[in-house]
Amino acid sequence: MAEASFAPADADVRLSPRELILLALVADVCEQTLGVPFQLHVQAALDNGLDADDLRELLRFISYDSGYPAALAALERLTEIEREHGLPGPTGAGHHVNADGTDSPIPAPMRAEVRALDPDFADYMDLQSRMRADMSRISVRERAFATMTVDVLYQTLQESFRAHIGRALATGATPDEVRAAVRATAPFGMTRTWRALNVLDTLLASNT
């Protein structure tokens, strides 16, 4: 059943094998399926050219959307898998964490909107975005698809989903590719994907 269920996404040429495995890892973090599924996805990631530093950047990147406890549990399990199976560990290659600055890569209109809602939360959002600004091992397109996956699985299909869809389109992703990224979440919860596709249709229509 699982093999047949994952086959449509695996056969969709709109997403690369690397992108698909990254989205599967994000799903594992969100769902906390850190046993055999996570182990298989880690091995598939390595087979598709990702390394231990890439996987850690992915976990650091999604931690503010998935939640830090979920990402930390996945990091702990990743370290266990590497140790148990003799896989190469991280080299320590990371990125500059700008936790002490004041700027943010979030677009100004969105920053203003969040600040009007709650200034303290706006400061927190600026911090989270600023700390990730120098990441480079995972592409901007991959990051956009990753955060979209969190949105689908957590059903945060309002402000953040709209922003992440916009980010994906801004990287040059086509509407069909964005749709394929949402559709790739179906094996992790079909009814959530169904709801997300309905919201996506509205968002894409508003962008045309």
Tab-separated table of C-alpha atoms in Angstrom:
chain	number	residue	atom	x	y	z
A	1	MET	CA	0.000	0.000	0.000
A	2	ALA	CA	2.784	2.431	0.915
A	3	GLU	CA	4.766	1.713	-2.247
A	4	ALA	CA	1.724	2.301	-4.451
A	5	SER	CA	0.805	5.463	-2.504
A	6	PHE	CA	4.214	7.130	-2.871
A	7	ALA	CA	4.623	6.156	-6.535
A	8	PRO	CA	2.617	9.080	-8.054
A	9	ALA	CA	4.755	11.701	-6.299
A	10	ASP	CA	7.969	9.848	-7.113
A	11	ALA	CA	6.997	9.776	-10.791
A	12	ASP	CA	6.128	13.502	-10.958
A	13	VAL	CA	8.960	15.144	-12.911
A	14	ARG	CA	7.907	18.607	-11.686
A	15	LEU	CA	9.798	17.938	-8.466
A	16	SER	CA	13.315	16.536	-8.246
A	17	PRO	CA	14.082	13.411	-6.178
A	18	ARG	CA	16.058	15.677	-3.832
A	19	GLU	CA	13.054	17.956	-3.341
A	20	LEU	CA	10.753	15.029	-2.680
A	21	ILE	CA	13.017	13.504	-0.047
A	22	LEU	CA	13.414	16.876	1.673
A	23	LEU	CA	9.631	17.182	1.871
A	24	ALA	CA	9.395	13.645	3.276
A	25	LEU	CA	11.902	14.545	5.990
A	26	VAL	CA	9.906	17.668	6.846
A	27	ALA	CA	6.795	15.514	7.140
A	28	ASP	CA	8.624	13.148	9.494
A	29	VAL	CA	9.544	16.068	11.743
A	30	CYS	CA	6.012	17.465	11.782
A	31	GLU	CA	4.445	14.070	12.402
A	32	GLN	CA	7.286	12.902	14.685
A	33	THR	CA	7.508	9.653	12.732
A	34	LEU	CA	11.156	9.247	13.696
A	35	GLY	CA	11.410	5.454	13.551
A	36	VAL	CA	11.729	3.409	10.369
A	37	PRO	CA	10.192	6.076	8.048
A	38	PHE	CA	12.719	8.714	9.171
A	39	GLN	CA	15.597	6.261	8.895
A	40	LEU	CA	14.600	5.323	5.341
A	41	HIS	CA	14.228	8.973	4.365
A	42	VAL	CA	17.624	9.864	5.838
A	43	GLN	CA	19.243	7.101	3.792
A	44	ALA	CA	17.360	8.221	0.674
A	45	ALA	CA	18.567	11.784	1.282
A	46	LEU	CA	22.167	10.607	1.421
A	47	ASP	CA	21.606	8.564	-1.751
A	48	ASN	CA	20.375	11.752	-3.456
A	49	GLY	CA	23.484	13.748	-2.678
A	50	LEU	CA	22.546	15.413	0.607
A	51	ASP	CA	25.007	15.153	3.485
A	52	ALA	CA	24.842	15.395	7.262
A	53	ASP	CA	25.380	19.175	7.215
A	54	ASP	CA	22.538	19.630	4.702
A	55	LEU	CA	20.178	17.612	6.871
A	56	ARG	CA	21.031	19.679	9.915
A	57	GLU	CA	20.441	22.905	8.023
A	58	LEU	CA	17.023	21.604	6.998
A	59	LEU	CA	16.170	20.884	10.642
A	60	ARG	CA	17.428	24.285	11.750
A	61	PHE	CA	15.493	25.976	8.988
A	62	ILE	CA	12.104	24.393	9.659
A	63	SER	CA	12.406	24.521	13.457
A	64	TYR	CA	10.571	27.836	13.755
A	65	ASP	CA	7.603	26.472	11.779
A	66	SER	CA	7.626	22.872	13.019
A	67	GLY	CA	8.466	23.976	16.546
A	68	TYR	CA	11.872	23.669	18.198
A	69	PRO	CA	10.996	20.578	20.292
A	70	ALA	CA	9.975	18.627	17.161
A	71	ALA	CA	13.148	19.638	15.311
A	72	LEU	CA	15.320	18.803	18.325
A	73	ALA	CA	13.780	15.325	18.587
A	74	ALA	CA	14.554	14.780	14.891
A	75	LEU	CA	18.144	16.001	15.365
A	76	GLU	CA	18.634	13.596	18.248
A	77	ARG	CA	17.259	10.720	16.160
A	78	LEU	CA	19.392	11.703	13.147
A	79	THR	CA	22.512	11.521	15.319
A	80	GLU	CA	21.445	8.077	16.559
A	81	ILE	CA	20.909	6.822	12.995
A	82	GLU	CA	24.333	8.062	11.924
A	83	ARG	CA	25.973	6.345	14.881
A	84	GLU	CA	24.017	3.083	14.587
A	85	HIS	CA	24.673	2.689	10.845
A	86	GLY	CA	28.172	4.125	10.617
A	87	LEU	CA	27.056	7.031	8.433
A	88	PRO	CA	29.177	10.152	7.973
A	89	GLY	CA	28.385	12.779	10.594
A	90	PRO	CA	28.403	16.556	10.302
A	91	THR	CA	31.573	18.491	9.552
A	92	GLY	CA	30.369	21.505	11.488
A	93	ALA	CA	29.698	23.543	8.355
A	94	GLY	CA	26.839	25.811	9.270
A	95	HIS	CA	25.804	29.408	8.840
A	96	HIS	CA	26.135	32.681	10.700
A	97	VAL	CA	23.374	32.929	13.292
A	98	ASN	CA	22.574	36.621	13.580
A	99	ALA	CA	20.675	36.542	16.855
A	100	ASP	CA	21.750	39.998	18.017
A	101	GLY	CA	20.789	42.179	15.070
A	102	THR	CA	17.642	44.196	14.486
A	103	ASP	CA	16.923	43.716	10.795
A	104	SER	CA	14.843	41.003	9.137
A	105	PRO	CA	14.531	39.574	5.610
A	106	ILE	CA	10.739	39.508	5.978
A	107	PRO	CA	9.093	41.885	3.467
A	108	ALA	CA	8.301	45.269	5.006
A	109	PRO	CA	4.507	45.099	4.493
A	110	MET	CA	4.342	41.757	6.308
A	111	ARG	CA	6.538	43.035	9.148
A	112	ALA	CA	4.250	46.030	9.550
A	113	GLU	CA	1.157	43.829	9.532
A	114	VAL	CA	2.551	41.545	12.245
A	115	ARG	CA	3.823	44.481	14.313
A	116	ALA	CA	0.348	46.021	14.283
A	117	LEU	CA	-0.996	42.693	15.544
A	118	ASP	CA	1.514	42.231	18.379
A	119	PRO	CA	4.867	44.061	18.658
A	120	ASP	CA	6.516	41.454	20.890
A	121	PHE	CA	5.546	38.656	18.514
A	122	ALA	CA	6.838	40.766	15.615
A	123	ASP	CA	10.219	40.976	17.369
A	124	TYR	CA	10.213	37.189	17.754
A	125	MET	CA	9.350	36.668	14.077
A	126	ASP	CA	12.118	39.071	13.036
A	127	LEU	CA	14.569	37.115	15.194
A	128	GLN	CA	13.579	33.770	13.692
A	129	SER	CA	13.911	35.039	10.134
A	130	ARG	CA	17.162	36.877	10.834
A	131	MET	CA	18.795	33.777	12.349
A	132	ARG	CA	18.136	31.854	9.125
A	133	ALA	CA	19.032	34.563	6.626
A	134	ASP	CA	22.545	33.251	5.889
A	135	MET	CA	21.554	29.635	5.208
A	136	SER	CA	22.703	28.427	1.789
A	137	ARG	CA	22.903	24.628	1.732
A	138	ILE	CA	19.157	24.276	1.097
A	139	SER	CA	17.960	26.415	-1.824
A	140	VAL	CA	15.335	29.133	-1.452
A	141	ARG	CA	12.950	27.084	-3.621
A	142	GLU	CA	13.498	24.030	-1.406
A	143	ARG	CA	12.960	26.141	1.695
A	144	ALA	CA	9.704	27.495	0.291
A	145	PHE	CA	8.444	23.986	-0.476
A	146	ALA	CA	9.547	22.809	2.983
A	147	THR	CA	7.586	25.517	4.776
A	148	MET	CA	4.564	24.841	2.552
A	149	THR	CA	4.745	21.212	3.698
A	150	VAL	CA	4.673	22.321	7.337
A	151	ASP	CA	1.639	24.476	6.543
A	152	VAL	CA	-0.228	21.581	4.959
A	153	LEU	CA	0.531	19.134	7.761
A	154	TYR	CA	-0.242	21.657	10.503
A	155	GLN	CA	-3.140	23.104	8.478
A	156	THR	CA	-1.816	26.652	8.889
A	157	LEU	CA	-3.375	27.614	5.577
A	158	GLN	CA	-3.899	31.318	6.097
A	159	GLU	CA	-1.158	33.948	6.494
A	160	SER	CA	1.897	31.681	6.485
A	161	PHE	CA	0.688	29.465	3.628
A	162	ARG	CA	0.009	32.550	1.510
A	163	ALA	CA	3.482	33.901	2.264
A	164	HIS	CA	5.201	30.606	1.499
A	165	ILE	CA	3.303	30.138	-1.758
A	166	GLY	CA	4.347	33.647	-2.746
A	167	ARG	CA	7.941	32.859	-1.891
A	168	ALA	CA	7.903	29.708	-4.021
A	169	LEU	CA	6.471	31.598	-6.989
A	170	ALA	CA	9.060	34.351	-6.507
A	171	THR	CA	11.847	31.780	-6.945
A	172	GLY	CA	10.481	30.961	-10.399
A	173	ALA	CA	8.473	27.893	-9.403
A	174	THR	CA	5.469	27.478	-11.679
A	175	PRO	CA	1.931	27.050	-10.362
A	176	ASP	CA	2.086	23.408	-11.497
A	177	GLU	CA	5.288	22.878	-9.494
A	178	VAL	CA	3.755	24.523	-6.436
A	179	ARG	CA	0.710	22.299	-6.828
A	180	ALA	CA	2.969	19.243	-7.129
A	181	ALA	CA	4.716	20.191	-3.876
A	182	VAL	CA	1.376	20.409	-2.077
A	183	ARG	CA	0.186	17.171	-3.673
A	184	ALA	CA	3.374	15.429	-2.473
A	185	THR	CA	2.046	15.683	1.089
A	186	ALA	CA	-0.850	13.306	0.328
A	187	PRO	CA	0.867	10.116	1.621
A	188	PHE	CA	1.272	11.860	4.984
A	189	GLY	CA	-2.423	12.723	5.332
A	190	MET	CA	-4.668	12.832	2.285
A	191	THR	CA	-7.512	14.875	3.736
A	192	ARG	CA	-5.156	17.670	4.797
A	193	THR	CA	-3.778	17.788	1.258
A	194	TRP	CA	-7.309	18.004	-0.092
A	195	ARG	CA	-8.027	21.038	2.067
A	196	ALA	CA	-4.705	22.653	1.143
A	197	LEU	CA	-5.355	22.216	-2.585
A	198	ASN	CA	-8.656	24.050	-2.212
A	199	VAL	CA	-6.882	26.948	-0.490
A	200	LEU	CA	-4.082	26.852	-3.065
A	201	ASP	CA	-6.559	27.258	-5.915
A	202	THR	CA	-7.814	30.482	-4.353
A	203	LEU	CA	-4.316	31.791	-3.738
A	204	LEU	CA	-3.132	31.040	-7.265
A	205	ALA	CA	-6.215	32.684	-8.728
A	206	SER	CA	-5.468	35.838	-6.736
A	207	ASN	CA	-1.912	35.886	-8.144
A	208	THR	CA	-3.040	35.838	-11.786
